[in-house]
Amino acid sequence: ELVAVGAAMLAAVLALAWWSGTTIAGPILALGRTAARIAAGESRARAAVTGPAELEEVARQFNRMLDVRDDLREERAALVGHFGSLARLARDIILLVDPDGLIVEANHAAEAAYGRSAAELRGMHIRELRSEEAQQDVEQRWKESARPGGVLFETVHRRRDGTTFPVEVSSSVIDIEGRPWRQSFVRDI
């Protein structure tokens, strides 16, 4: 009789383990697999809402968090697009310059002022925008732009056709992925 009671208890423990494995562990593993898919770049993956009520709530909140994240990304993308339009259409010249001094972005005002397309401006060193007479302090101004608040100075820039024009430059460092890029706002004065 003692053996029968022991066998019945063992069967009950095994049944409980099987039940918890299918009812609890399965949904937890599925949630973990969904998280792994999201980490791998499947941004539209969502957790199955299954299991006991507590796990269903965790899955619902996990999916809600993902939906909020997606909404925020879409909103940010729209704002970035709007800001990009503002920069492209600004009346002042706006340049984004990489850590080596090469122009990587230029707005419409830059194209008009320098008589060059944005594609032509990209890859040019900022020194090439200066008139011959104004090139002596390029390195000094580059260093000054790294100070807190950047630098504001006047100089002379050169168009594609060789003519020159006086400008006021406001330049400062912005951190992009740990590297010091420059943003420059240039006003034809």
mmCIF file of C-alpha atoms in Angstrom:
data_model
loop_
_atom_site.group_PDB
_atom_site.id
_atom_site.type_symbol
_atom_site.label_atom_id
_atom_site.label_comp_id
_atom_site.label_asym_id
_atom_site.label_seq_id
_atom_site.Cartn_x
_atom_site.Cartn_y
_atom_site.Cartn_z
ATOM 1 C CA GLU A 1 0.000 0.000 0.000
ATOM 2 C CA LEU A 2 2.905 2.372 0.712
ATOM 3 C CA VAL A 3 4.231 1.724 -2.782
ATOM 4 C CA ALA A 4 0.845 2.584 -4.288
ATOM 5 C CA VAL A 5 0.706 5.886 -2.386
ATOM 6 C CA GLY A 6 4.272 6.706 -3.495
ATOM 7 C CA ALA A 7 3.422 5.868 -7.109
ATOM 8 C CA ALA A 8 0.287 8.009 -6.924
ATOM 9 C CA MET A 9 2.301 10.936 -5.507
ATOM 10 C CA LEU A 10 4.949 10.519 -8.185
ATOM 11 C CA ALA A 11 2.231 10.484 -10.858
ATOM 12 C CA ALA A 12 0.709 13.642 -9.355
ATOM 13 C CA VAL A 13 4.097 15.405 -9.339
ATOM 14 C CA LEU A 14 4.733 14.370 -12.960
ATOM 15 C CA ALA A 15 1.267 15.551 -13.972
ATOM 16 C CA LEU A 16 1.869 18.885 -12.236
ATOM 17 C CA ALA A 17 5.235 19.235 -13.981
ATOM 18 C CA TRP A 18 3.643 18.439 -17.351
ATOM 19 C CA TRP A 19 0.821 20.915 -16.701
ATOM 20 C CA SER A 20 3.175 23.696 -15.647
ATOM 21 C CA GLY A 21 5.384 22.978 -18.661
ATOM 22 C CA THR A 22 2.531 23.348 -21.110
ATOM 23 C CA THR A 23 0.577 26.029 -19.287
ATOM 24 C CA ILE A 24 3.323 28.232 -17.932
ATOM 25 C CA ALA A 25 6.679 27.409 -19.503
ATOM 26 C CA GLY A 26 5.333 27.220 -23.067
ATOM 27 C CA PRO A 27 3.957 30.804 -23.109
ATOM 28 C CA ILE A 28 7.108 32.089 -21.372
ATOM 29 C CA LEU A 29 9.321 30.417 -23.981
ATOM 30 C CA ALA A 30 7.116 31.812 -26.761
ATOM 31 C CA LEU A 31 7.463 35.313 -25.275
ATOM 32 C CA GLY A 32 11.235 34.822 -25.166
ATOM 33 C CA ARG A 33 11.284 33.720 -28.822
ATOM 34 C CA THR A 34 9.242 36.806 -29.769
ATOM 35 C CA ALA A 35 11.715 39.029 -27.920
ATOM 36 C CA ALA A 36 14.569 37.341 -29.803
ATOM 37 C CA ARG A 37 12.808 37.949 -33.142
ATOM 38 C CA ILE A 38 12.388 41.629 -32.277
ATOM 39 C CA ALA A 39 16.055 41.875 -31.265
ATOM 40 C CA ALA A 40 16.944 40.323 -34.647
ATOM 41 C CA GLY A 41 15.086 43.104 -36.464
ATOM 42 C CA GLU A 42 11.558 41.763 -36.904
ATOM 43 C CA SER A 43 9.927 44.934 -35.607
ATOM 44 C CA ARG A 44 6.398 43.740 -36.437
ATOM 45 C CA ALA A 45 6.650 40.527 -34.349
ATOM 46 C CA ARG A 46 4.159 40.329 -31.500
ATOM 47 C CA ALA A 47 3.736 37.933 -28.575
ATOM 48 C CA ALA A 48 0.927 35.397 -28.545
ATOM 49 C CA VAL A 49 -1.530 36.211 -25.759
ATOM 50 C CA THR A 50 -1.818 32.733 -24.217
ATOM 51 C CA GLY A 51 -1.397 30.953 -20.918
ATOM 52 C CA PRO A 52 -2.632 31.793 -17.450
ATOM 53 C CA ALA A 53 -4.155 35.237 -16.918
ATOM 54 C CA GLU A 54 -0.910 36.661 -15.521
ATOM 55 C CA LEU A 55 1.098 35.567 -18.570
ATOM 56 C CA GLU A 56 -1.614 36.839 -20.915
ATOM 57 C CA GLU A 57 -1.334 40.233 -19.204
ATOM 58 C CA VAL A 58 2.459 40.213 -19.571
ATOM 59 C CA ALA A 59 2.092 39.394 -23.291
ATOM 60 C CA ARG A 60 -0.538 42.141 -23.749
ATOM 61 C CA GLN A 61 1.677 44.730 -22.059
ATOM 62 C CA PHE A 62 4.714 43.530 -24.040
ATOM 63 C CA ASN A 63 2.755 44.015 -27.281
ATOM 64 C CA ARG A 64 1.480 47.400 -26.084
ATOM 65 C CA MET A 65 5.068 48.483 -25.367
ATOM 66 C CA LEU A 66 6.054 47.481 -28.913
ATOM 67 C CA ASP A 67 3.103 49.379 -30.392
ATOM 68 C CA VAL A 68 4.025 52.525 -28.433
ATOM 69 C CA ARG A 69 7.641 52.166 -29.584
ATOM 70 C CA ASP A 70 6.504 51.881 -33.214
ATOM 71 C CA ASP A 71 4.230 54.922 -32.844
ATOM 72 C CA LEU A 72 7.103 56.950 -31.359
ATOM 73 C CA ARG A 73 9.429 55.885 -34.189
ATOM 74 C CA GLU A 74 6.867 56.947 -36.791
ATOM 75 C CA GLU A 75 6.356 60.276 -35.026
ATOM 76 C CA ARG A 76 10.118 60.830 -34.806
ATOM 77 C CA ALA A 77 10.564 59.969 -38.489
ATOM 78 C CA ALA A 78 7.883 62.517 -39.391
ATOM 79 C CA LEU A 79 9.562 65.175 -37.230
ATOM 80 C CA VAL A 80 12.978 64.400 -38.700
ATOM 81 C CA GLY A 81 11.488 64.673 -42.188
ATOM 82 C CA HIS A 82 9.888 67.990 -41.304
ATOM 83 C CA PHE A 83 13.112 69.283 -39.767
ATOM 84 C CA GLY A 84 15.006 68.128 -42.858
ATOM 85 C CA SER A 85 12.607 70.132 -45.025
ATOM 86 C CA LEU A 86 13.136 73.206 -42.852
ATOM 87 C CA ALA A 87 16.910 72.876 -43.173
ATOM 88 C CA ARG A 88 16.769 72.299 -46.941
ATOM 89 C CA LEU A 89 14.534 75.338 -47.471
ATOM 90 C CA ALA A 90 16.243 77.712 -45.009
ATOM 91 C CA ARG A 91 17.507 80.982 -46.447
ATOM 92 C CA ASP A 92 20.863 80.634 -44.716
ATOM 93 C CA ILE A 93 23.457 78.104 -45.825
ATOM 94 C CA ILE A 94 23.477 74.987 -43.675
ATOM 95 C CA LEU A 95 26.377 72.541 -43.881
ATOM 96 C CA LEU A 96 27.045 69.271 -42.083
ATOM 97 C CA VAL A 97 30.768 68.560 -41.993
ATOM 98 C CA ASP A 98 32.407 65.263 -41.020
ATOM 99 C CA PRO A 99 35.321 65.008 -38.544
ATOM 100 C CA ASP A 100 37.821 65.299 -41.431
ATOM 101 C CA GLY A 101 36.388 68.624 -42.625
ATOM 102 C CA LEU A 102 34.496 67.185 -45.601
ATOM 103 C CA ILE A 103 30.996 68.423 -46.381
ATOM 104 C CA VAL A 104 28.448 65.610 -46.176
ATOM 105 C CA GLU A 105 25.215 67.609 -46.466
ATOM 106 C CA ALA A 106 24.355 71.013 -47.875
ATOM 107 C CA ASN A 107 20.979 72.708 -48.221
ATOM 108 C CA HIS A 108 19.433 74.542 -51.191
ATOM 109 C CA ALA A 109 20.805 77.896 -50.005
ATOM 110 C CA ALA A 110 24.326 76.433 -50.186
ATOM 111 C CA GLU A 111 23.742 75.286 -53.753
ATOM 112 C CA ALA A 112 22.528 78.749 -54.748
ATOM 113 C CA ALA A 113 25.283 80.635 -52.912
ATOM 114 C CA TYR A 114 28.210 78.558 -54.152
ATOM 115 C CA GLY A 115 26.874 77.801 -57.638
ATOM 116 C CA ARG A 116 27.336 74.066 -57.063
ATOM 117 C CA SER A 117 24.932 71.181 -56.697
ATOM 118 C CA ALA A 118 24.612 69.425 -53.354
ATOM 119 C CA ALA A 119 26.349 66.437 -54.952
ATOM 120 C CA GLU A 120 29.293 68.666 -55.907
ATOM 121 C CA LEU A 121 29.488 70.178 -52.430
ATOM 122 C CA ARG A 122 29.484 66.742 -50.790
ATOM 123 C CA GLY A 123 33.046 65.586 -50.374
ATOM 124 C CA MET A 124 34.545 69.087 -50.679
ATOM 125 C CA HIS A 125 36.756 70.207 -47.818
ATOM 126 C CA ILE A 126 35.435 73.305 -46.069
ATOM 127 C CA ARG A 127 38.735 75.020 -46.907
ATOM 128 C CA GLU A 128 37.659 74.960 -50.575
ATOM 129 C CA LEU A 129 34.734 77.283 -49.767
ATOM 130 C CA ARG A 130 37.082 80.015 -48.540
ATOM 131 C CA SER A 131 38.643 82.684 -50.716
ATOM 132 C CA GLU A 132 42.422 82.407 -51.097
ATOM 133 C CA GLU A 133 42.945 85.327 -48.721
ATOM 134 C CA ALA A 134 40.691 83.815 -46.024
ATOM 135 C CA GLN A 135 42.270 80.360 -45.786
ATOM 136 C CA GLN A 136 44.918 81.167 -43.177
ATOM 137 C CA ASP A 137 42.629 80.699 -40.164
ATOM 138 C CA VAL A 138 40.680 77.584 -41.229
ATOM 139 C CA GLU A 139 42.452 75.329 -38.698
ATOM 140 C CA GLN A 140 42.060 77.868 -35.878
ATOM 141 C CA ARG A 141 38.308 78.254 -36.538
ATOM 142 C CA TRP A 142 37.969 74.456 -36.782
ATOM 143 C CA LYS A 143 39.440 74.099 -33.287
ATOM 144 C CA GLU A 144 37.345 76.968 -31.925
ATOM 145 C CA SER A 145 34.160 75.331 -33.188
ATOM 146 C CA ALA A 146 34.801 72.494 -30.723
ATOM 147 C CA ARG A 147 34.449 74.848 -27.725
ATOM 148 C CA PRO A 148 31.193 74.813 -25.776
ATOM 149 C CA GLY A 149 28.859 77.092 -27.698
ATOM 150 C CA GLY A 150 30.929 76.801 -30.861
ATOM 151 C CA VAL A 151 32.310 79.796 -32.711
ATOM 152 C CA LEU A 152 30.883 82.796 -34.553
ATOM 153 C CA PHE A 153 33.137 84.577 -37.032
ATOM 154 C CA GLU A 154 33.208 86.468 -40.307
ATOM 155 C CA THR A 155 35.202 85.402 -43.353
ATOM 156 C CA VAL A 156 35.013 85.418 -47.146
ATOM 157 C CA HIS A 157 33.695 82.507 -49.219
ATOM 158 C CA ARG A 158 34.145 81.760 -52.898
ATOM 159 C CA ARG A 159 31.589 80.722 -55.523
ATOM 160 C CA ARG A 160 32.227 78.213 -58.286
ATOM 161 C CA ASP A 161 32.875 81.086 -60.746
ATOM 162 C CA GLY A 162 35.609 82.502 -58.476
ATOM 163 C CA THR A 163 33.694 85.513 -57.204
ATOM 164 C CA THR A 164 33.729 86.027 -53.438
ATOM 165 C CA PHE A 165 31.221 87.158 -50.852
ATOM 166 C CA PRO A 166 31.463 88.001 -47.121
ATOM 167 C CA VAL A 167 29.812 85.588 -44.698
ATOM 168 C CA GLU A 168 29.110 85.166 -41.003
ATOM 169 C CA VAL A 169 29.650 81.580 -39.860
ATOM 170 C CA SER A 170 28.200 79.983 -36.749
ATOM 171 C CA SER A 171 29.821 76.575 -36.322
ATOM 172 C CA SER A 172 29.734 74.050 -33.503
ATOM 173 C CA VAL A 173 30.417 70.405 -32.821
ATOM 174 C CA ILE A 174 27.636 67.879 -32.672
ATOM 175 C CA ASP A 175 28.246 64.345 -31.496
ATOM 176 C CA ILE A 176 27.173 61.733 -34.018
ATOM 177 C CA GLU A 177 27.848 58.193 -32.827
ATOM 178 C CA GLY A 178 30.718 59.370 -30.659
ATOM 179 C CA ARG A 179 32.465 61.387 -33.384
ATOM 180 C CA PRO A 180 32.772 65.216 -33.529
ATOM 181 C CA TRP A 181 30.919 66.476 -36.606
ATOM 182 C CA ARG A 182 30.394 70.174 -37.316
ATOM 183 C CA GLN A 183 27.191 71.932 -38.155
ATOM 184 C CA SER A 184 27.675 75.301 -39.750
ATOM 185 C CA PHE A 185 25.145 78.013 -40.415
ATOM 186 C CA VAL A 186 26.520 80.466 -42.940
ATOM 187 C CA ARG A 187 24.888 83.837 -43.638
ATOM 188 C CA ASP A 188 25.747 85.914 -46.684
ATOM 189 C CA ILE A 189 26.386 89.379 -45.226
#
